[in-house]
CSV table of C-alpha atoms and ligand atoms in Angstrom, one decimal:
chain,number,residue,atom,x,y,z
A,154,MET,CA,0.0,0.0,0.0
A,155,LEU,CA,2.6,2.5,1.0
A,156,GLU,CA,4.3,2.3,-2.4
A,157,THR,CA,1.3,4.1,-3.9
A,158,LEU,CA,2.1,7.3,-2.0
A,159,SER,CA,3.7,10.1,-3.8
A,160,GLU,CA,6.3,12.5,-2.4
A,161,PRO,CA,4.7,15.4,-0.6
A,162,ALA,CA,5.8,18.9,-1.8
A,163,PRO,CA,8.9,19.8,0.2
A,164,ASP,CA,8.5,22.5,2.9
A,165,LYS,CA,10.6,25.4,1.5
A,166,ILE,CA,11.6,26.8,4.9
A,167,LEU,CA,12.6,23.4,6.3
A,168,ALA,CA,14.7,22.9,3.2
A,169,LEU,CA,16.3,26.3,3.7
A,170,MET,CA,17.2,25.3,7.3
A,171,ALA,CA,18.9,22.2,6.1
A,172,ALA,CA,20.9,24.1,3.6
A,173,TYR,CA,21.9,26.6,6.3
A,174,ARG,CA,23.1,23.9,8.6
A,175,ALA,CA,25.2,22.3,5.8
A,176,ASP,CA,26.9,25.6,4.9
A,177,GLU,CA,30.4,25.6,6.3
A,178,ARG,CA,31.1,29.4,6.1
A,179,ALA,CA,31.7,30.8,9.5
A,180,GLU,CA,29.9,34.1,9.0
A,181,LYS,CA,26.6,32.7,7.7
A,182,ILE,CA,23.3,34.5,8.7
A,183,ASP,CA,20.0,32.6,9.1
A,184,LEU,CA,17.0,34.8,8.5
A,185,GLY,CA,14.7,31.8,7.5
A,186,VAL,CA,12.6,30.0,10.1
A,187,GLY,CA,10.1,31.9,12.1
A,188,VAL,CA,11.5,31.5,15.6
A,189,TYR,CA,12.5,34.3,17.9
A,190,LYS,CA,16.2,34.5,18.6
A,191,ASN,CA,18.1,36.7,21.0
A,192,ALA,CA,21.4,38.6,20.2
A,193,GLU,CA,23.3,35.3,20.8
A,194,GLY,CA,21.2,33.5,18.3
A,195,ALA,CA,19.5,31.4,21.1
A,196,THR,CA,15.7,30.8,21.6
A,197,PRO,CA,15.8,30.6,25.4
A,198,VAL,CA,13.0,29.4,27.7
A,199,MET,CA,11.4,32.6,29.1
A,200,ARG,CA,11.9,33.2,32.9
A,201,ALA,CA,8.2,33.1,33.7
A,202,VAL,CA,7.8,29.8,31.8
A,203,LYS,CA,10.7,28.2,33.8
A,204,GLU,CA,9.1,29.4,37.1
A,205,ALA,CA,5.6,28.3,36.1
A,206,GLU,CA,7.0,24.8,35.1
A,207,ALA,CA,8.7,24.5,38.5
A,208,ARG,CA,5.5,25.4,40.3
A,209,LEU,CA,3.5,22.9,38.2
A,210,GLN,CA,6.0,20.2,39.0
A,211,GLU,CA,5.4,20.8,42.7
A,212,SER,CA,1.7,21.3,42.6
A,213,GLN,CA,0.4,19.0,39.9
A,214,GLN,CA,-1.3,15.9,41.3
A,215,THR,CA,-2.5,14.1,38.2
A,216,LYS,CA,-1.8,13.8,34.5
A,217,SER,CA,-5.2,12.3,33.8
A,218,TYR,CA,-7.3,13.6,30.9
A,219,THR,CA,-8.6,17.1,30.8
A,220,GLY,CA,-11.9,17.9,29.2
A,221,LEU,CA,-12.2,17.7,25.4
A,222,ALA,CA,-12.0,21.5,25.2
A,223,GLY,CA,-8.9,21.5,27.4
A,224,ASP,CA,-8.7,23.2,30.8
A,225,PRO,CA,-11.5,25.9,31.0
A,226,ALA,CA,-9.1,28.1,33.1
A,227,TYR,CA,-6.8,28.3,30.1
A,228,ALA,CA,-9.5,29.4,27.7
A,229,ASP,CA,-10.6,32.0,30.4
A,230,ALA,CA,-7.2,33.4,30.8
A,231,MET,CA,-6.4,33.5,27.1
A,232,ILE,CA,-9.7,35.2,26.2
A,233,GLY,CA,-8.8,37.8,28.8
A,234,LEU,CA,-5.4,38.3,27.1
A,235,ILE,CA,-6.9,38.5,23.6
A,236,LEU,CA,-10.1,40.4,24.1
A,237,GLY,CA,-9.6,42.2,27.4
A,238,GLU,CA,-12.3,43.4,29.7
A,239,GLY,CA,-14.8,43.9,27.0
A,240,ALA,CA,-14.9,40.2,25.9
A,241,PRO,CA,-18.6,39.3,25.4
A,242,ARG,CA,-18.0,36.0,27.3
A,243,GLY,CA,-21.6,34.7,27.0
A,244,ARG,CA,-21.3,34.7,23.2
A,245,LEU,CA,-18.0,32.9,23.1
A,246,ALA,CA,-17.0,29.2,22.7
A,247,ALA,CA,-13.4,28.1,23.0
A,248,VAL,CA,-11.2,25.0,22.8
A,249,ALA,CA,-7.6,24.4,23.4
A,250,THR,CA,-5.7,23.2,20.3
A,251,PRO,CA,-2.3,21.9,19.5
A,252,GLY,CA,-0.7,25.2,18.7
A,253,GLY,CA,-2.0,28.0,16.5
A,254,THR,CA,-1.9,25.6,13.5
A,255,GLY,CA,-4.3,23.3,15.4
A,256,ALA,CA,-6.6,26.2,15.9
A,257,VAL,CA,-6.4,27.2,12.2
A,258,ARG,CA,-7.1,23.7,11.2
A,259,GLN,CA,-10.1,23.2,13.6
A,260,ALA,CA,-11.5,26.6,12.5
A,261,PHE,CA,-11.4,25.5,8.8
A,262,GLU,CA,-13.1,22.2,9.7
A,263,LEU,CA,-15.8,24.0,11.7
A,264,ILE,CA,-16.4,26.3,8.7
A,265,ARG,CA,-16.6,23.3,6.4
A,266,MET,CA,-19.1,21.6,8.7
A,267,ALA,CA,-21.3,24.6,9.1
A,268,SER,CA,-21.2,25.8,5.5
A,269,PRO,CA,-19.5,23.5,3.0
A,270,ASN,CA,-19.8,25.9,0.1
A,271,ALA,CA,-18.4,29.0,1.8
A,272,THR,CA,-15.2,30.4,0.2
A,273,ILE,CA,-12.4,31.3,2.5
A,274,TRP,CA,-10.5,34.4,1.4
A,275,TYR,CA,-6.8,34.8,2.3
A,276,SER,CA,-4.4,37.6,1.9
A,277,GLU,CA,-2.0,37.5,-1.0
A,278,PRO,CA,0.5,36.6,0.3
A,279,THR,CA,-0.2,34.7,3.5
A,280,TRP,CA,1.4,32.1,5.7
A,281,PRO,CA,1.8,29.2,3.2
A,282,ASN,CA,0.3,26.7,5.7
A,283,HIS,CA,-3.1,28.6,5.4
A,284,VAL,CA,-3.2,27.8,1.7
A,285,SER,CA,-1.9,24.3,1.9
A,286,ILE,CA,-4.4,23.2,4.7
A,287,LEU,CA,-7.3,24.8,2.8
A,288,LYS,CA,-6.2,22.8,-0.3
A,289,TYR,CA,-5.8,19.6,1.7
A,290,LEU,CA,-9.3,20.0,3.2
A,291,GLN,CA,-10.7,20.8,-0.3
A,292,ILE,CA,-12.2,24.1,0.9
A,293,PRO,CA,-13.0,26.6,-1.8
A,294,ALA,CA,-10.5,29.4,-1.3
A,295,LYS,CA,-9.5,32.7,-3.0
A,296,PRO,CA,-6.7,35.2,-2.5
A,297,TYR,CA,-7.4,38.9,-1.9
A,298,ARG,CA,-5.0,41.7,-2.7
A,299,TYR,CA,-3.0,42.8,0.4
A,300,PHE,CA,0.6,43.7,-0.1
A,301,ASP,CA,2.0,46.5,-2.4
A,302,SER,CA,5.5,45.3,-3.1
A,303,GLU,CA,6.3,48.7,-4.6
A,304,THR,CA,5.8,50.6,-1.3
A,305,GLY,CA,6.2,47.7,1.1
A,306,GLU,CA,2.9,48.6,2.7
A,307,VAL,CA,-0.7,47.2,2.7
A,308,ASP,CA,-2.6,48.3,-0.4
A,309,VAL,CA,-5.8,49.1,1.6
A,310,PRO,CA,-7.9,50.4,-1.3
A,311,GLY,CA,-6.8,47.4,-3.3
A,312,MET,CA,-7.7,45.0,-0.4
A,313,LEU,CA,-11.2,46.6,0.1
A,314,ALA,CA,-11.8,46.5,-3.7
A,315,ALA,CA,-10.9,42.8,-3.8
A,316,LEU,CA,-13.1,42.0,-0.9
A,317,GLU,CA,-16.1,43.6,-2.8
A,318,GLY,CA,-16.2,40.1,-4.4
A,319,VAL,CA,-17.0,38.4,-1.2
A,320,ALA,CA,-20.4,36.6,-1.1
A,321,PRO,CA,-22.7,36.4,1.9
A,322,GLY,CA,-21.6,33.6,4.2
A,323,ASP,CA,-18.0,33.6,2.9
A,324,VAL,CA,-15.1,33.8,5.4
A,325,VAL,CA,-12.3,36.4,5.3
A,326,LEU,CA,-9.0,35.3,7.0
A,327,LEU,CA,-7.1,38.1,8.5
A,328,HIS,CA,-3.8,38.3,10.4
A,329,GLY,CA,-4.5,39.9,13.8
A,330,CYS,CA,-1.1,41.6,13.8
A,331,CYS,CA,2.5,41.1,12.6
A,332,HIS,CA,1.5,39.9,9.2
A,333,ASN,CA,3.4,36.8,8.0
A,334,PRO,CA,5.2,37.0,5.6
A,335,THR,CA,5.1,40.7,4.8
A,336,GLY,CA,5.3,42.6,8.2
A,337,ALA,CA,2.8,45.1,6.8
A,338,ASN,CA,-0.3,45.7,8.9
A,339,LEU,CA,-3.7,47.3,9.0
A,340,THR,CA,-4.2,50.4,11.2
A,341,GLY,CA,-7.1,50.7,13.6
A,342,GLU,CA,-9.0,52.8,11.0
A,343,ASP,CA,-8.3,50.2,8.3
A,344,TRP,CA,-9.8,47.5,10.6
A,345,ASP,CA,-12.9,49.6,11.0
A,346,LYS,CA,-13.3,49.7,7.2
A,347,VAL,CA,-12.9,45.9,7.1
A,348,VAL,CA,-15.5,45.4,9.8
A,349,ALA,CA,-18.0,47.7,7.9
A,350,LEU,CA,-17.3,45.8,4.6
A,351,LEU,CA,-17.7,42.4,6.2
A,352,ASN,CA,-21.0,43.4,7.8
A,353,ASP,CA,-22.2,44.9,4.5
A,354,LYS,CA,-21.4,41.7,2.7
A,355,GLY,CA,-22.7,39.3,5.4
A,356,ALA,CA,-19.2,37.7,5.6
A,357,LEU,CA,-17.6,36.1,8.7
A,358,PRO,CA,-14.1,37.2,9.8
A,359,MET,CA,-11.5,34.7,10.9
A,360,VAL,CA,-8.5,36.2,12.7
A,361,ASP,CA,-5.2,34.4,13.0
A,362,LEU,CA,-3.4,35.8,16.0
A,363,ALA,CA,0.0,34.2,16.2
A,364,TYR,CA,2.2,37.1,17.4
A,365,GLN,CA,0.3,39.2,20.0
A,366,GLY,CA,3.0,41.2,21.9
A,367,PHE,CA,5.6,41.1,19.0
A,368,GLY,CA,4.4,44.2,17.2
A,369,ASP,CA,3.3,47.3,19.1
A,370,GLY,CA,2.6,45.6,22.5
A,371,LEU,CA,0.1,43.1,23.9
A,372,GLU,CA,-2.8,45.6,24.0
A,373,ALA,CA,-2.1,47.4,20.8
A,374,ASP,CA,-1.6,44.1,18.9
A,375,ALA,CA,-5.2,43.1,19.9
A,376,THR,CA,-6.8,46.2,18.4
A,377,GLY,CA,-7.8,44.4,15.2
A,378,VAL,CA,-9.3,41.4,16.8
A,379,ARG,CA,-11.1,43.5,19.4
A,380,ARG,CA,-12.7,45.7,16.7
A,381,ILE,CA,-13.8,42.6,14.9
A,382,VAL,CA,-15.4,41.2,18.0
A,383,ALA,CA,-17.0,44.5,19.0
A,384,GLY,CA,-18.3,45.1,15.5
A,385,CYS,CA,-19.2,41.7,13.9
A,386,PRO,CA,-22.1,39.4,14.8
A,387,GLU,CA,-19.9,36.3,14.4
A,388,ALA,CA,-16.1,35.6,14.2
A,389,LEU,CA,-13.5,32.9,14.6
A,390,ILE,CA,-10.1,33.6,16.3
A,391,ALA,CA,-7.2,31.2,16.1
A,392,ALA,CA,-4.5,32.1,18.7
A,393,SER,CA,-1.1,30.7,19.2
A,394,CYS,CA,1.1,30.9,22.4
A,395,SER,CA,4.2,29.6,20.5
A,396,LYS,CA,5.9,32.9,20.0
A,397,ASN,CA,4.8,35.2,22.8
A,398,PHE,CA,5.4,32.6,25.5
A,399,GLY,CA,8.3,31.0,23.5
A,400,ILE,CA,6.7,27.5,24.0
A,401,TYR,CA,6.9,26.4,20.3
A,402,ARG,CA,7.2,22.7,21.0
A,403,GLU,CA,4.6,22.5,23.7
A,404,ARG,CA,1.8,23.2,21.1
A,405,ALA,CA,-0.5,25.6,22.9
A,406,GLY,CA,-3.2,27.3,20.9
A,407,LEU,CA,-6.8,28.3,21.3
A,408,LEU,CA,-9.7,28.5,18.9
A,409,VAL,CA,-12.5,31.0,19.9
A,410,ALA,CA,-15.8,31.3,18.2
A,411,LEU,CA,-18.0,34.4,18.6
A,412,ALA,CA,-21.6,33.5,18.1
A,413,LYS,CA,-24.7,35.8,17.7
A,414,THR,CA,-26.4,34.5,20.8
A,415,GLU,CA,-25.6,32.5,24.0
A,416,SER,CA,-27.4,29.5,22.7
A,417,GLU,CA,-25.5,29.5,19.4
A,418,ALA,CA,-22.3,29.8,21.4
A,419,LYS,CA,-23.3,26.6,23.3
A,420,LEU,CA,-23.9,24.9,20.0
A,421,ALA,CA,-20.5,26.0,18.7
A,422,GLN,CA,-18.9,24.8,21.9
A,423,GLY,CA,-20.3,21.3,21.5
A,424,ASN,CA,-19.2,21.2,17.9
A,425,LEU,CA,-15.7,22.4,18.7
A,426,ALA,CA,-15.3,19.7,21.4
A,427,PHE,CA,-16.6,17.2,18.9
A,428,LEU,CA,-14.0,18.3,16.3
A,429,ASN,CA,-11.2,17.9,19.0
A,430,ARG,CA,-12.6,14.4,19.7
A,431,GLN,CA,-12.5,13.4,16.0
A,432,ASN,CA,-9.0,14.7,15.4
A,433,TYR,CA,-7.0,14.0,18.6
A,434,SER,CA,-9.4,13.7,21.5
A,435,PHE,CA,-7.8,15.8,24.3
A,436,PRO,CA,-5.6,18.7,23.4
A,437,PRO,CA,-2.1,19.0,24.8
A,438,ASP,CA,-2.2,20.4,28.3
A,439,HIS,CA,1.3,21.2,29.6
A,440,GLY,CA,1.9,24.4,27.6
A,441,ALA,CA,-1.7,25.5,28.3
A,442,ARG,CA,-1.3,25.1,32.0
A,443,VAL,CA,2.0,27.0,32.0
A,444,VAL,CA,0.3,29.9,30.2
A,445,THR,CA,-2.6,29.8,32.7
A,446,GLU,CA,-0.2,29.8,35.6
A,447,ILE,CA,1.6,32.9,34.2
A,448,LEU,CA,-1.5,34.8,33.2
A,449,THR,CA,-3.3,34.3,36.5
A,450,ASP,CA,-0.3,35.1,38.8
A,451,ALA,CA,0.4,38.8,39.1
A,452,GLU,CA,4.1,38.4,39.7
A,453,LEU,CA,4.7,35.8,36.9
A,454,ARG,CA,2.6,37.8,34.5
A,455,ALA,CA,4.5,41.0,35.2
A,456,ASP,CA,7.8,39.2,34.7
A,457,TRP,CA,6.6,37.6,31.4
A,458,GLN,CA,5.4,41.0,30.1
A,459,GLU,CA,8.7,42.5,30.9
A,460,GLU,CA,10.7,39.9,29.1
A,461,LEU,CA,8.3,40.0,26.1
A,462,GLU,CA,8.7,43.8,26.0
A,463,GLU,CA,12.5,43.4,25.9
A,464,MET,CA,12.1,41.0,22.9
A,465,ARG,CA,9.8,43.3,21.1
A,466,GLU,CA,11.9,46.4,21.7
A,467,GLY,CA,15.0,44.5,20.6
A,468,MET,CA,13.3,43.6,17.3
A,469,LEU,CA,12.2,47.2,16.8
A,470,ALA,CA,15.8,48.5,17.4
A,471,LEU,CA,17.1,46.0,14.8
A,472,ARG,CA,14.4,47.2,12.3
A,473,GLN,CA,15.5,50.8,12.8
A,474,GLN,CA,19.2,49.9,12.5
A,475,LEU,CA,18.6,48.0,9.3
A,476,ALA,CA,16.5,50.7,7.8
A,477,ASP,CA,19.1,53.3,8.7
A,478,GLU,CA,22.0,51.2,7.3
A,479,LEU,CA,20.1,50.5,4.0
A,480,ARG,CA,19.2,54.2,3.6
A,481,ARG,CA,22.9,55.1,4.0
A,482,LEU,CA,24.2,52.4,1.7
A,483,THR,CA,21.6,52.7,-1.0
A,484,ASN,CA,21.2,56.4,-0.7
A,485,SER,CA,17.5,56.0,-1.0
A,486,ASP,CA,14.3,55.5,1.1
A,487,ARG,CA,13.5,52.2,-0.7
A,488,PHE,CA,13.8,50.1,2.5
A,489,ASP,CA,12.4,52.6,5.0
A,490,PHE,CA,9.4,50.3,5.3
A,491,VAL,CA,11.6,47.9,7.4
A,492,ALA,CA,11.3,50.3,10.3
A,493,ARG,CA,7.5,50.7,9.8
A,494,HIS,CA,6.8,47.0,9.6
A,495,ARG,CA,6.0,45.1,12.8
A,496,GLY,CA,6.6,41.6,14.1
A,497,MET,CA,9.3,39.1,13.3
A,498,PHE,CA,9.1,39.4,9.5
A,499,SER,CA,9.6,41.8,6.7
A,500,ARG,CA,9.3,41.1,3.0
A,501,LEU,CA,12.1,43.0,1.4
A,502,GLY,CA,10.9,43.0,-2.2
A,503,LEU,CA,14.0,41.4,-3.7
A,504,THR,CA,13.9,39.1,-6.7
A,505,PRO,CA,14.4,35.4,-6.4
A,506,GLU,CA,17.8,35.9,-8.2
A,507,GLU,CA,18.9,38.4,-5.6
A,508,VAL,CA,17.8,36.1,-2.8
A,509,GLU,CA,19.8,33.3,-4.4
A,510,GLN,CA,22.8,35.6,-4.8
A,511,LEU,CA,22.7,36.6,-1.2
A,512,ARG,CA,22.8,32.9,-0.2
A,513,ALA,CA,25.6,31.9,-2.7
A,514,GLU,CA,27.9,34.9,-2.3
A,515,HIS,CA,27.1,36.3,1.2
A,516,ALA,CA,25.9,33.2,3.1
A,517,VAL,CA,22.7,35.1,3.9
A,518,TYR,CA,19.7,32.7,4.1
A,519,MET,CA,16.2,34.1,3.6
A,520,VAL,CA,13.0,32.6,2.2
A,521,GLY,CA,12.7,32.8,-1.6
A,522,ASP,CA,10.1,35.5,-1.5
A,523,SER,CA,12.7,37.7,0.4
A,524,ARG,CA,11.0,37.4,3.8
A,525,ILE,CA,13.5,37.9,6.5
A,526,ASN,CA,13.2,37.0,10.2
A,527,ILE,CA,14.4,40.2,12.0
A,528,ALA,CA,15.1,38.2,15.1
A,529,GLY,CA,17.8,36.3,13.2
A,530,LEU,CA,19.9,39.5,13.2
A,531,ASN,CA,21.9,41.2,15.9
A,532,ALA,CA,23.6,44.6,16.1
A,533,ARG,CA,26.8,43.1,14.6
A,534,THR,CA,25.1,41.3,11.7
A,535,VAL,CA,22.8,44.1,10.6
A,536,PRO,CA,25.6,46.1,8.8
A,537,VAL,CA,26.8,42.8,7.2
A,538,LEU,CA,23.3,42.1,5.8
A,539,ALA,CA,22.8,45.7,4.7
A,540,GLN,CA,26.2,45.6,2.9
A,541,ALA,CA,25.2,42.4,1.2
A,542,ILE,CA,21.8,43.7,0.1
A,543,ALA,CA,23.4,46.9,-1.2
A,544,GLN,CA,25.8,44.8,-3.3
A,545,VAL,CA,23.2,42.5,-4.9
A,546,ILE,CA,20.5,45.1,-5.9
B,288,LIG,N1,-0.4,31.5,12.0
B,288,LIG,C1,0.7,32.2,11.5
B,288,LIG,C2,0.4,33.4,10.7
B,288,LIG,C3,2.0,31.8,11.9
B,288,LIG,O1,3.0,32.5,11.4
B,288,LIG,C4,2.1,30.7,12.7
B,288,LIG,C5,3.5,30.2,13.1
B,288,LIG,N2,4.4,30.1,12.1
B,288,LIG,C6,1.0,30.0,13.2
B,288,LIG,C7,-0.2,30.4,12.8
B,288,LIG,C8,1.0,28.8,14.0
B,288,LIG,O2,2.0,28.6,14.9
B,288,LIG,P1,2.1,27.3,15.9
B,288,LIG,O3,1.3,26.2,15.3
B,288,LIG,O4,3.5,27.0,16.0
B,288,LIG,O5,1.5,27.8,17.2
């Protein structure tokens, strides 16, 4: 039987990581995979996570199953983090999922169950996994205009014009903040326009929130999703704790459904638990419990926020340094958008040939679409990268 399988399409980023590891040049720079790194190139366990794990080790009395939706305290704490005081809790359903990817996958499956003919619209470009999971699930999907590669910014009029094509009952997938791969984001006013358009069309928003706290701060990064929840009758939110808690391998995510009424929220809750049951029964719990411990303990929470802020500000400083260096070396404002972008990524707008030349001649590794991971840099390597870019363009 197994011989009938065909090779799956290779994951470009994983292939890039392998090529980087095999490169023997001492001064190589890895700007590929989407993992936060400090100035020493390490992805350390955050202080609050270490402490929460130590406390759990002491206090945890059982490893028996949780509920199908995961620990309700985790959903409670995460909803507070994402939606704040104004969360319309009675209209919300939520389940823990294996990472943000699990939440995205379960959201797509819920949409397919509820409305098999709905088209899911995704930004062009988007995180490649969105497109590949949609394809795998055979869900009708369409791209919408998002990024203007000339300016390095969101083409808001182009985006709104494209979304004019959305039909009633369609779903529009939005990145809550820190757009992957471009780094270009909507402003609060843009979000309001999107909310108005979605309501006008009778379309449902789905927000993928994988980087809360990596852009303008925990509260500011939730602006979009909060405007959606305040302004739309229904919504889906797929959240990830991988980046902002640095617990990538623990697989902690949350899927939230906003329903029109309390009874519809209960119906959604039952269906989300059912979907967990079909796919993996009980969601992973360790990472979720660590997150809950941190969010519900004032001291741990303050320490976590402080460390997250240090990471965020470090990335902003690198952005500014890179934009300044490129401005100096290219004698132009072509790359000024790097300082305006937010999150871990920026799409530089280089050609595939230039990206390849950077790899071959300068040992600089970035994704083929010229997405760089800002956290892969440090104060010493920024000028090296800027010099290399100035040489290839
Ligand atoms: N959505 C987006 C846009 C992402 O970039 C990522 C991480 N690469 C995820 C979701 C999911 O992350 P994870 O499954 O590791 O929590």
